[in-house]
Amino acid sequence: MSIKINMKLYGNKDKSPLIFLHGLNWTHLIWNSVVKQLKEDYFIITIDLPGHGDSMRLEDYSFSNVANVINEAISDLNLTQKVILIGSSIGASIALTFASIYDTVKTVVLVDGGFFALKEVEGLSWEDIKDSDFPNTALKNKKVFINYMKSDNPTLWNDSIEQAVLDQVKWSTEHQMYQFKISEDDQIQYMKHEWDFDTLTLLKDVKAKIILLVADNNPEDDFLISKINDFQNNYKNSFVYRLHNTDHLIMLDAEEEFIEIIKNHI
């Protein structure tokens, strides 16, 4: 059975195709502001990952299977050029996996993800991740949810971000509260594959150029430095940008710099 994947297309199909993959819990709308600035010059494809937004759920959320599902979805577009694959967070891990399987990728852009496994983080256990819960009190109504999400970085907020934030959730009449569109079981499956992610093994099969963007708020972070060095030592056709004073969602917090980097490498 074919898996329904929600895709949005922008721009001229004759131009270089850019495919955007969001992170866990988000949907294609997280890229809205970036799309507005790029759609005149490129053919843009934004995707709801399986289990997210309006895309169907899977039984198997291994990143190779997710990559296969995405490839099947975009094959209907009959693209004639190699793609530029841009992934944020878990979307970055899936993008790298995709590039290790398919030779249709020209460039992979990893946005603060895809260059190490969660299990490599010192002091973090699988139980910490599995048992972490989003507070139900933050889901009781729209205003409370927005304020909770906004509190993480109140200076970084606009209508586009608010739209993307709200697209993560849906109202449950049964529970009289908002719930994430992706189920808790699906979230856990995604996170387990992120926990076990094997960057260096995948790199052996990648032929595309790789751009790695890292949210680096501590230039003396030994762990981060070692992971970046491991990545570059194992893949020579890579370019690393360490962006300071930005958070995990680099494309939102450092949008202009993000777009400039993308354009410079396409």
PDB file of C-alpha atoms in Angstrom:
ATOM      1  CA  MET A   1       0.000   0.000   0.000  1.00  0.00           C
ATOM      2  CA  SER A   2       1.302   3.428  -0.923  1.00  0.00           C
ATOM      3  CA  ILE A   3       1.909   5.711   2.069  1.00  0.00           C
ATOM      4  CA  LYS A   4       0.281   9.143   1.858  1.00  0.00           C
ATOM      5  CA  ILE A   5       2.889  11.834   2.461  1.00  0.00           C
ATOM      6  CA  ASN A   6       1.795  15.452   2.663  1.00  0.00           C
ATOM      7  CA  MET A   7       3.956  17.626   0.408  1.00  0.00           C
ATOM      8  CA  LYS A   8       3.743  21.284  -0.547  1.00  0.00           C
ATOM      9  CA  LEU A   9       5.342  22.548  -3.748  1.00  0.00           C
ATOM     10  CA  TYR A  10       6.531  26.082  -4.484  1.00  0.00           C
ATOM     11  CA  GLY A  11       8.291  27.727  -7.403  1.00  0.00           C
ATOM     12  CA  ASN A  12       9.314  26.587 -10.869  1.00  0.00           C
ATOM     13  CA  LYS A  13       9.913  22.864 -11.367  1.00  0.00           C
ATOM     14  CA  ASP A  14      12.659  23.627 -13.905  1.00  0.00           C
ATOM     15  CA  LYS A  15      14.845  25.157 -11.182  1.00  0.00           C
ATOM     16  CA  SER A  16      17.078  23.378  -8.650  1.00  0.00           C
ATOM     17  CA  PRO A  17      14.925  21.275  -6.293  1.00  0.00           C
ATOM     18  CA  LEU A  18      15.237  21.847  -2.542  1.00  0.00           C
ATOM     19  CA  ILE A  19      13.578  19.340  -0.218  1.00  0.00           C
ATOM     20  CA  PHE A  20      13.002  20.390   3.413  1.00  0.00           C
ATOM     21  CA  LEU A  21      12.593  17.902   6.292  1.00  0.00           C
ATOM     22  CA  HIS A  22      11.484  19.170   9.713  1.00  0.00           C
ATOM     23  CA  GLY A  23      12.334  17.855  13.167  1.00  0.00           C
ATOM     24  CA  LEU A  24      10.306  15.835  15.660  1.00  0.00           C
ATOM     25  CA  ASN A  25       6.758  17.116  16.394  1.00  0.00           C
ATOM     26  CA  TRP A  26       6.960  19.882  13.788  1.00  0.00           C
ATOM     27  CA  THR A  27       5.385  19.976  10.328  1.00  0.00           C
ATOM     28  CA  HIS A  28       6.330  21.479   6.958  1.00  0.00           C
ATOM     29  CA  LEU A  29       5.172  24.892   8.212  1.00  0.00           C
ATOM     30  CA  ILE A  30       8.375  25.318  10.238  1.00  0.00           C
ATOM     31  CA  TRP A  31      10.023  26.238   6.910  1.00  0.00           C
ATOM     32  CA  ASN A  32       7.451  28.859   5.849  1.00  0.00           C
ATOM     33  CA  SER A  33       9.598  31.936   6.342  1.00  0.00           C
ATOM     34  CA  VAL A  34      12.578  30.350   4.574  1.00  0.00           C
ATOM     35  CA  VAL A  35      10.371  29.184   1.690  1.00  0.00           C
ATOM     36  CA  LYS A  36       9.113  32.722   1.109  1.00  0.00           C
ATOM     37  CA  GLN A  37      12.671  33.897   0.517  1.00  0.00           C
ATOM     38  CA  LEU A  38      13.750  31.000  -1.716  1.00  0.00           C
ATOM     39  CA  LYS A  39      10.737  30.047  -3.815  1.00  0.00           C
ATOM     40  CA  GLU A  40      11.472  32.552  -6.609  1.00  0.00           C
ATOM     41  CA  ASP A  41      14.887  31.023  -7.290  1.00  0.00           C
ATOM     42  CA  TYR A  42      14.332  27.316  -6.571  1.00  0.00           C
ATOM     43  CA  PHE A  43      11.761  24.549  -6.779  1.00  0.00           C
ATOM     44  CA  ILE A  44      10.781  23.972  -3.148  1.00  0.00           C
ATOM     45  CA  ILE A  45       9.337  20.769  -1.687  1.00  0.00           C
ATOM     46  CA  THR A  46       8.337  20.767   1.984  1.00  0.00           C
ATOM     47  CA  ILE A  47       7.235  17.515   3.576  1.00  0.00           C
ATOM     48  CA  ASP A  48       5.359  16.370   6.662  1.00  0.00           C
ATOM     49  CA  LEU A  49       7.409  13.425   7.912  1.00  0.00           C
ATOM     50  CA  PRO A  50       5.440  10.179   8.371  1.00  0.00           C
ATOM     51  CA  GLY A  51       3.270  10.343  11.484  1.00  0.00           C
ATOM     52  CA  HIS A  52       3.405  14.145  11.490  1.00  0.00           C
ATOM     53  CA  GLY A  53       0.952  16.735  10.227  1.00  0.00           C
ATOM     54  CA  ASP A  54      -1.197  15.287   7.452  1.00  0.00           C
ATOM     55  CA  SER A  55       1.102  12.379   6.569  1.00  0.00           C
ATOM     56  CA  MET A  56       0.195   8.773   7.329  1.00  0.00           C
ATOM     57  CA  ARG A  57       1.702   6.803  10.185  1.00  0.00           C
ATOM     58  CA  LEU A  58       4.187   3.966   9.695  1.00  0.00           C
ATOM     59  CA  GLU A  59       4.762   0.747  11.567  1.00  0.00           C
ATOM     60  CA  ASP A  60       8.511   1.029  10.996  1.00  0.00           C
ATOM     61  CA  TYR A  61      10.146   4.386  11.738  1.00  0.00           C
ATOM     62  CA  SER A  62      13.712   3.318  11.049  1.00  0.00           C
ATOM     63  CA  PHE A  63      15.322   6.205   9.210  1.00  0.00           C
ATOM     64  CA  SER A  64      16.049   3.994   6.205  1.00  0.00           C
ATOM     65  CA  ASN A  65      12.361   3.146   5.909  1.00  0.00           C
ATOM     66  CA  VAL A  66      11.348   6.801   6.333  1.00  0.00           C
ATOM     67  CA  ALA A  67      13.867   7.691   3.605  1.00  0.00           C
ATOM     68  CA  ASN A  68      12.357   5.035   1.329  1.00  0.00           C
ATOM     69  CA  VAL A  69       8.858   6.420   1.901  1.00  0.00           C
ATOM     70  CA  ILE A  70      10.040   9.950   1.093  1.00  0.00           C
ATOM     71  CA  ASN A  71      11.791   8.723  -2.042  1.00  0.00           C
ATOM     72  CA  GLU A  72       8.603   6.997  -3.200  1.00  0.00           C
ATOM     73  CA  ALA A  73       6.625  10.198  -2.605  1.00  0.00           C
ATOM     74  CA  ILE A  74       8.992  12.483  -4.533  1.00  0.00           C
ATOM     75  CA  SER A  75       9.430   9.987  -7.379  1.00  0.00           C
ATOM     76  CA  ASP A  76       5.957  10.981  -8.571  1.00  0.00           C
ATOM     77  CA  LEU A  77       7.354  14.473  -9.262  1.00  0.00           C
ATOM     78  CA  ASN A  78       9.659  13.097 -11.981  1.00  0.00           C
ATOM     79  CA  LEU A  79      12.509  15.410 -11.029  1.00  0.00           C
ATOM     80  CA  THR A  80      15.218  15.709 -13.669  1.00  0.00           C
ATOM     81  CA  GLN A  81      17.894  17.255 -11.454  1.00  0.00           C
ATOM     82  CA  LYS A  82      19.657  16.005  -8.347  1.00  0.00           C
ATOM     83  CA  VAL A  83      18.121  17.389  -5.146  1.00  0.00           C
ATOM     84  CA  ILE A  84      19.397  19.514  -2.310  1.00  0.00           C
ATOM     85  CA  LEU A  85      18.152  17.868   0.877  1.00  0.00           C
ATOM     86  CA  ILE A  86      17.822  20.085   3.952  1.00  0.00           C
ATOM     87  CA  GLY A  87      16.931  18.560   7.321  1.00  0.00           C
ATOM     88  CA  SER A  88      16.557  19.993  10.808  1.00  0.00           C
ATOM     89  CA  SER A  89      17.307  17.934  13.937  1.00  0.00           C
ATOM     90  CA  ILE A  90      15.873  14.429  13.376  1.00  0.00           C
ATOM     91  CA  GLY A  91      15.120  15.584   9.835  1.00  0.00           C
ATOM     92  CA  ALA A  92      18.894  15.993   9.416  1.00  0.00           C
ATOM     93  CA  SER A  93      19.477  12.381  10.446  1.00  0.00           C
ATOM     94  CA  ILE A  94      16.854  11.239   7.949  1.00  0.00           C
ATOM     95  CA  ALA A  95      18.404  13.450   5.238  1.00  0.00           C
ATOM     96  CA  LEU A  96      21.842  11.892   5.799  1.00  0.00           C
ATOM     97  CA  THR A  97      20.292   8.418   5.736  1.00  0.00           C
ATOM     98  CA  PHE A  98      18.523   9.266   2.470  1.00  0.00           C
ATOM     99  CA  ALA A  99      21.796  10.441   0.909  1.00  0.00           C
ATOM    100  CA  SER A 100      23.502   7.201   1.970  1.00  0.00           C
ATOM    101  CA  ILE A 101      20.887   5.176   0.061  1.00  0.00           C
ATOM    102  CA  TYR A 102      20.105   7.265  -3.021  1.00  0.00           C
ATOM    103  CA  ASP A 103      22.509   8.864  -5.487  1.00  0.00           C
ATOM    104  CA  THR A 104      19.916  11.461  -6.486  1.00  0.00           C
ATOM    105  CA  VAL A 105      21.238  13.904  -3.863  1.00  0.00           C
ATOM    106  CA  LYS A 106      23.604  16.695  -4.849  1.00  0.00           C
ATOM    107  CA  THR A 107      23.972  18.370  -1.443  1.00  0.00           C
ATOM    108  CA  VAL A 108      22.833  17.557   2.086  1.00  0.00           C
ATOM    109  CA  VAL A 109      22.346  20.360   4.601  1.00  0.00           C
ATOM    110  CA  LEU A 110      22.299  19.153   8.214  1.00  0.00           C
ATOM    111  CA  VAL A 111      20.730  21.750  10.489  1.00  0.00           C
ATOM    112  CA  ASP A 112      21.971  21.037  14.019  1.00  0.00           C
ATOM    113  CA  GLY A 113      21.521  17.304  13.671  1.00  0.00           C
ATOM    114  CA  GLY A 114      22.723  14.178  11.929  1.00  0.00           C
ATOM    115  CA  PHE A 115      26.339  14.326  13.125  1.00  0.00           C
ATOM    116  CA  PHE A 116      26.162  12.236  16.304  1.00  0.00           C
ATOM    117  CA  ALA A 117      23.816   9.884  18.146  1.00  0.00           C
ATOM    118  CA  LEU A 118      21.938  10.860  21.281  1.00  0.00           C
ATOM    119  CA  LYS A 119      23.458   7.880  23.088  1.00  0.00           C
ATOM    120  CA  GLU A 120      26.850   9.577  22.777  1.00  0.00           C
ATOM    121  CA  VAL A 121      25.770  12.474  24.995  1.00  0.00           C
ATOM    122  CA  GLU A 122      27.427  12.038  28.386  1.00  0.00           C
ATOM    123  CA  GLY A 123      24.981  11.720  31.267  1.00  0.00           C
ATOM    124  CA  LEU A 124      21.935  11.131  29.046  1.00  0.00           C
ATOM    125  CA  SER A 125      20.164   7.785  29.293  1.00  0.00           C
ATOM    126  CA  TRP A 126      17.484   6.230  27.129  1.00  0.00           C
ATOM    127  CA  GLU A 127      15.192   6.213  30.163  1.00  0.00           C
ATOM    128  CA  ASP A 128      15.605  10.000  30.448  1.00  0.00           C
ATOM    129  CA  ILE A 129      14.279  10.373  26.921  1.00  0.00           C
ATOM    130  CA  LYS A 130      11.596   7.698  27.077  1.00  0.00           C
ATOM    131  CA  ASP A 131      10.167   8.977  30.351  1.00  0.00           C
ATOM    132  CA  SER A 132      10.190  12.684  29.499  1.00  0.00           C
ATOM    133  CA  ASP A 133       6.700  14.162  29.118  1.00  0.00           C
ATOM    134  CA  PHE A 134       5.353  17.384  27.715  1.00  0.00           C
ATOM    135  CA  PRO A 135       3.366  19.101  30.513  1.00  0.00           C
ATOM    136  CA  ASN A 136      -0.377  18.640  30.029  1.00  0.00           C
ATOM    137  CA  THR A 137      -0.975  22.004  31.677  1.00  0.00           C
ATOM    138  CA  ALA A 138       0.581  23.656  28.628  1.00  0.00           C
ATOM    139  CA  LEU A 139      -2.004  22.000  26.361  1.00  0.00           C
ATOM    140  CA  LYS A 140      -5.221  23.102  28.011  1.00  0.00           C
ATOM    141  CA  ASN A 141      -5.964  25.868  25.489  1.00  0.00           C
ATOM    142  CA  LYS A 142      -4.473  27.743  22.561  1.00  0.00           C
ATOM    143  CA  LYS A 143      -3.282  30.765  24.531  1.00  0.00           C
ATOM    144  CA  VAL A 144      -1.539  28.683  27.201  1.00  0.00           C
ATOM    145  CA  PHE A 145       0.168  26.509  24.579  1.00  0.00           C
ATOM    146  CA  ILE A 146       1.429  29.509  22.620  1.00  0.00           C
ATOM    147  CA  ASN A 147       2.709  31.220  25.767  1.00  0.00           C
ATOM    148  CA  TYR A 148       4.496  28.046  26.854  1.00  0.00           C
ATOM    149  CA  MET A 149       6.185  27.596  23.487  1.00  0.00           C
ATOM    150  CA  LYS A 150       6.971  31.290  23.262  1.00  0.00           C
ATOM    151  CA  SER A 151       8.631  31.348  26.699  1.00  0.00           C
ATOM    152  CA  ASP A 152      11.651  29.413  25.396  1.00  0.00           C
ATOM    153  CA  ASN A 153      12.719  32.413  23.299  1.00  0.00           C
ATOM    154  CA  PRO A 154      10.215  35.288  23.496  1.00  0.00           C
ATOM    155  CA  THR A 155      12.285  37.558  21.241  1.00  0.00           C
ATOM    156  CA  LEU A 156      12.055  34.973  18.460  1.00  0.00           C
ATOM    157  CA  TRP A 157       8.378  35.080  17.595  1.00  0.00           C
ATOM    158  CA  ASN A 158       6.251  36.122  14.660  1.00  0.00           C
ATOM    159  CA  ASP A 159       3.054  35.067  12.881  1.00  0.00           C
ATOM    160  CA  SER A 160       4.873  32.475  10.782  1.00  0.00           C
ATOM    161  CA  ILE A 161       6.396  30.784  13.843  1.00  0.00           C
ATOM    162  CA  GLU A 162       3.064  30.878  15.654  1.00  0.00           C
ATOM    163  CA  GLN A 163       1.392  29.175  12.696  1.00  0.00           C
ATOM    164  CA  ALA A 164       4.065  26.462  12.701  1.00  0.00           C
ATOM    165  CA  VAL A 165       3.754  25.986  16.468  1.00  0.00           C
ATOM    166  CA  LEU A 166      -0.020  25.569  16.267  1.00  0.00           C
ATOM    167  CA  ASP A 167       0.299  23.103  13.401  1.00  0.00           C
ATOM    168  CA  GLN A 168       1.982  20.659  15.815  1.00  0.00           C
ATOM    169  CA  VAL A 169      -1.237  20.090  17.729  1.00  0.00           C
ATOM    170  CA  LYS A 170      -4.926  19.339  17.319  1.00  0.00           C
ATOM    171  CA  TRP A 171      -7.872  19.769  19.668  1.00  0.00           C
ATOM    172  CA  SER A 172      -9.157  16.628  21.407  1.00  0.00           C
ATOM    173  CA  THR A 173     -12.868  16.831  22.193  1.00  0.00           C
ATOM    174  CA  GLU A 174     -12.572  13.659  24.230  1.00  0.00           C
ATOM    175  CA  HIS A 175      -9.845  15.010  26.519  1.00  0.00           C
ATOM    176  CA  GLN A 176     -10.799  18.696  26.229  1.00  0.00           C
ATOM    177  CA  MET A 177      -7.230  19.721  25.566  1.00  0.00           C
ATOM    178  CA  TYR A 178      -4.744  19.966  22.740  1.00  0.00           C
ATOM    179  CA  GLN A 179      -2.690  16.932  21.760  1.00  0.00           C
ATOM    180  CA  PHE A 180       0.306  16.600  19.472  1.00  0.00           C
ATOM    181  CA  LYS A 181      -0.596  15.317  16.029  1.00  0.00           C
ATOM    182  CA  ILE A 182       2.162  12.731  16.256  1.00  0.00           C
ATOM    183  CA  SER A 183       1.343  10.002  18.760  1.00  0.00           C
ATOM    184  CA  GLU A 184       3.507   9.354  21.814  1.00  0.00           C
ATOM    185  CA  ASP A 185       4.370   5.877  20.490  1.00  0.00           C
ATOM    186  CA  ASP A 186       5.559   7.338  17.198  1.00  0.00           C
ATOM    187  CA  GLN A 187       7.604   9.970  19.006  1.00  0.00           C
ATOM    188  CA  ILE A 188       9.342   7.252  21.017  1.00  0.00           C
ATOM    189  CA  GLN A 189      10.101   5.259  17.865  1.00  0.00           C
ATOM    190  CA  TYR A 190      11.676   8.269  16.175  1.00  0.00           C
ATOM    191  CA  MET A 191      13.727   9.052  19.264  1.00  0.00           C
ATOM    192  CA  LYS A 192      14.930   5.451  19.591  1.00  0.00           C
ATOM    193  CA  HIS A 193      16.327   5.564  16.067  1.00  0.00           C
ATOM    194  CA  GLU A 194      17.922   8.930  16.837  1.00  0.00           C
ATOM    195  CA  TRP A 195      19.398   7.355  19.979  1.00  0.00           C
ATOM    196  CA  ASP A 196      20.996   4.565  17.924  1.00  0.00           C
ATOM    197  CA  PHE A 197      21.975   6.735  14.953  1.00  0.00           C
ATOM    198  CA  ASP A 198      25.308   5.742  13.383  1.00  0.00           C
ATOM    199  CA  THR A 199      26.677   8.765  11.531  1.00  0.00           C
ATOM    200  CA  LEU A 200      30.107   7.412  10.649  1.00  0.00           C
ATOM    201  CA  THR A 201      28.784   4.209   9.095  1.00  0.00           C
ATOM    202  CA  LEU A 202      26.318   6.157   6.954  1.00  0.00           C
ATOM    203  CA  LEU A 203      29.027   8.537   5.742  1.00  0.00           C
ATOM    204  CA  LYS A 204      30.790   5.637   4.013  1.00  0.00           C
ATOM    205  CA  ASP A 205      27.935   5.446   1.493  1.00  0.00           C
ATOM    206  CA  VAL A 206      27.277   9.173   0.986  1.00  0.00           C
ATOM    207  CA  LYS A 207      28.521  10.766  -2.234  1.00  0.00           C
ATOM    208  CA  ALA A 208      26.899  14.207  -1.930  1.00  0.00           C
ATOM    209  CA  LYS A 209      28.457  17.375  -0.572  1.00  0.00           C
ATOM    210  CA  ILE A 210      27.488  17.916   3.075  1.00  0.00           C
ATOM    211  CA  ILE A 211      26.896  21.243   4.800  1.00  0.00           C
ATOM    212  CA  LEU A 212      26.724  21.011   8.589  1.00  0.00           C
ATOM    213  CA  LEU A 213      25.240  23.912  10.554  1.00  0.00           C
ATOM    214  CA  VAL A 214      25.781  23.733  14.305  1.00  0.00           C
ATOM    215  CA  ALA A 215      24.155  25.857  16.998  1.00  0.00           C
ATOM    216  CA  ASP A 216      27.310  26.553  18.978  1.00  0.00           C
ATOM    217  CA  ASN A 217      26.791  28.719  22.025  1.00  0.00           C
ATOM    218  CA  ASN A 218      29.895  27.463  23.781  1.00  0.00           C
ATOM    219  CA  PRO A 219      33.067  27.549  21.637  1.00  0.00           C
ATOM    220  CA  GLU A 220      34.867  25.516  24.304  1.00  0.00           C
ATOM    221  CA  ASP A 221      32.357  22.641  24.357  1.00  0.00           C
ATOM    222  CA  ASP A 222      34.729  19.665  24.120  1.00  0.00           C
ATOM    223  CA  PHE A 223      31.975  17.213  23.205  1.00  0.00           C
ATOM    224  CA  LEU A 224      30.721  19.356  20.340  1.00  0.00           C
ATOM    225  CA  ILE A 225      34.248  19.984  19.081  1.00  0.00           C
ATOM    226  CA  SER A 226      35.044  16.251  19.108  1.00  0.00           C
ATOM    227  CA  LYS A 227      31.849  15.363  17.219  1.00  0.00           C
ATOM    228  CA  ILE A 228      32.499  18.027  14.570  1.00  0.00           C
ATOM    229  CA  ASN A 229      36.091  16.838  14.181  1.00  0.00           C
ATOM    230  CA  ASP A 230      34.997  13.197  13.868  1.00  0.00           C
ATOM    231  CA  PHE A 231      32.520  14.209  11.194  1.00  0.00           C
ATOM    232  CA  GLN A 232      35.004  16.213   9.133  1.00  0.00           C
ATOM    233  CA  ASN A 233      37.760  13.628   9.493  1.00  0.00           C
ATOM    234  CA  ASN A 234      35.438  10.950   8.152  1.00  0.00           C
ATOM    235  CA  TYR A 235      33.948  13.003   5.324  1.00  0.00           C
ATOM    236  CA  LYS A 236      36.241  15.362   3.480  1.00  0.00           C
ATOM    237  CA  ASN A 237      33.599  16.856   1.174  1.00  0.00           C
ATOM    238  CA  SER A 238      31.962  18.653   4.068  1.00  0.00           C
ATOM    239  CA  PHE A 239      31.687  22.257   5.219  1.00  0.00           C
ATOM    240  CA  VAL A 240      30.922  23.156   8.822  1.00  0.00           C
ATOM    241  CA  TYR A 241      29.427  26.400  10.080  1.00  0.00           C
ATOM    242  CA  ARG A 242      29.399  26.952  13.828  1.00  0.00           C
ATOM    243  CA  LEU A 243      26.733  29.593  14.438  1.00  0.00           C
ATOM    244  CA  HIS A 244      26.918  31.428  17.740  1.00  0.00           C
ATOM    245  CA  ASN A 245      24.069  33.015  19.700  1.00  0.00           C
ATOM    246  CA  THR A 246      21.449  30.837  18.060  1.00  0.00           C
ATOM    247  CA  ASP A 247      19.258  27.997  19.239  1.00  0.00           C
ATOM    248  CA  HIS A 248      18.532  24.528  17.828  1.00  0.00           C
ATOM    249  CA  LEU A 249      16.158  25.872  15.155  1.00  0.00           C
ATOM    250  CA  ILE A 250      18.877  27.747  13.289  1.00  0.00           C
ATOM    251  CA  MET A 251      16.649  28.504  10.285  1.00  0.00           C
ATOM    252  CA  LEU A 252      14.426  30.585  12.563  1.00  0.00           C
ATOM    253  CA  ASP A 253      16.952  32.148  14.903  1.00  0.00           C
ATOM    254  CA  ALA A 254      19.560  32.981  12.259  1.00  0.00           C
ATOM    255  CA  GLU A 255      17.392  33.048   9.159  1.00  0.00           C
ATOM    256  CA  GLU A 256      19.399  35.461   7.018  1.00  0.00           C
ATOM    257  CA  GLU A 257      22.686  33.682   7.696  1.00  0.00           C
ATOM    258  CA  PHE A 258      20.999  30.328   7.067  1.00  0.00           C
ATOM    259  CA  ILE A 259      19.680  31.447   3.677  1.00  0.00           C
ATOM    260  CA  GLU A 260      23.032  32.956   2.692  1.00  0.00           C
ATOM    261  CA  ILE A 261      24.795  29.654   3.457  1.00  0.00           C
ATOM    262  CA  ILE A 262      22.220  27.690   1.449  1.00  0.00           C
ATOM    263  CA  LYS A 263      22.588  29.971  -1.577  1.00  0.00           C
ATOM    264  CA  ASN A 264      26.393  29.882  -1.423  1.00  0.00           C
ATOM    265  CA  HIS A 265      26.437  26.086  -1.688  1.00  0.00           C
ATOM    266  CA  ILE A 266      23.821  25.496  -4.368  1.00  0.00           C
TER     267      ILE A 266
END
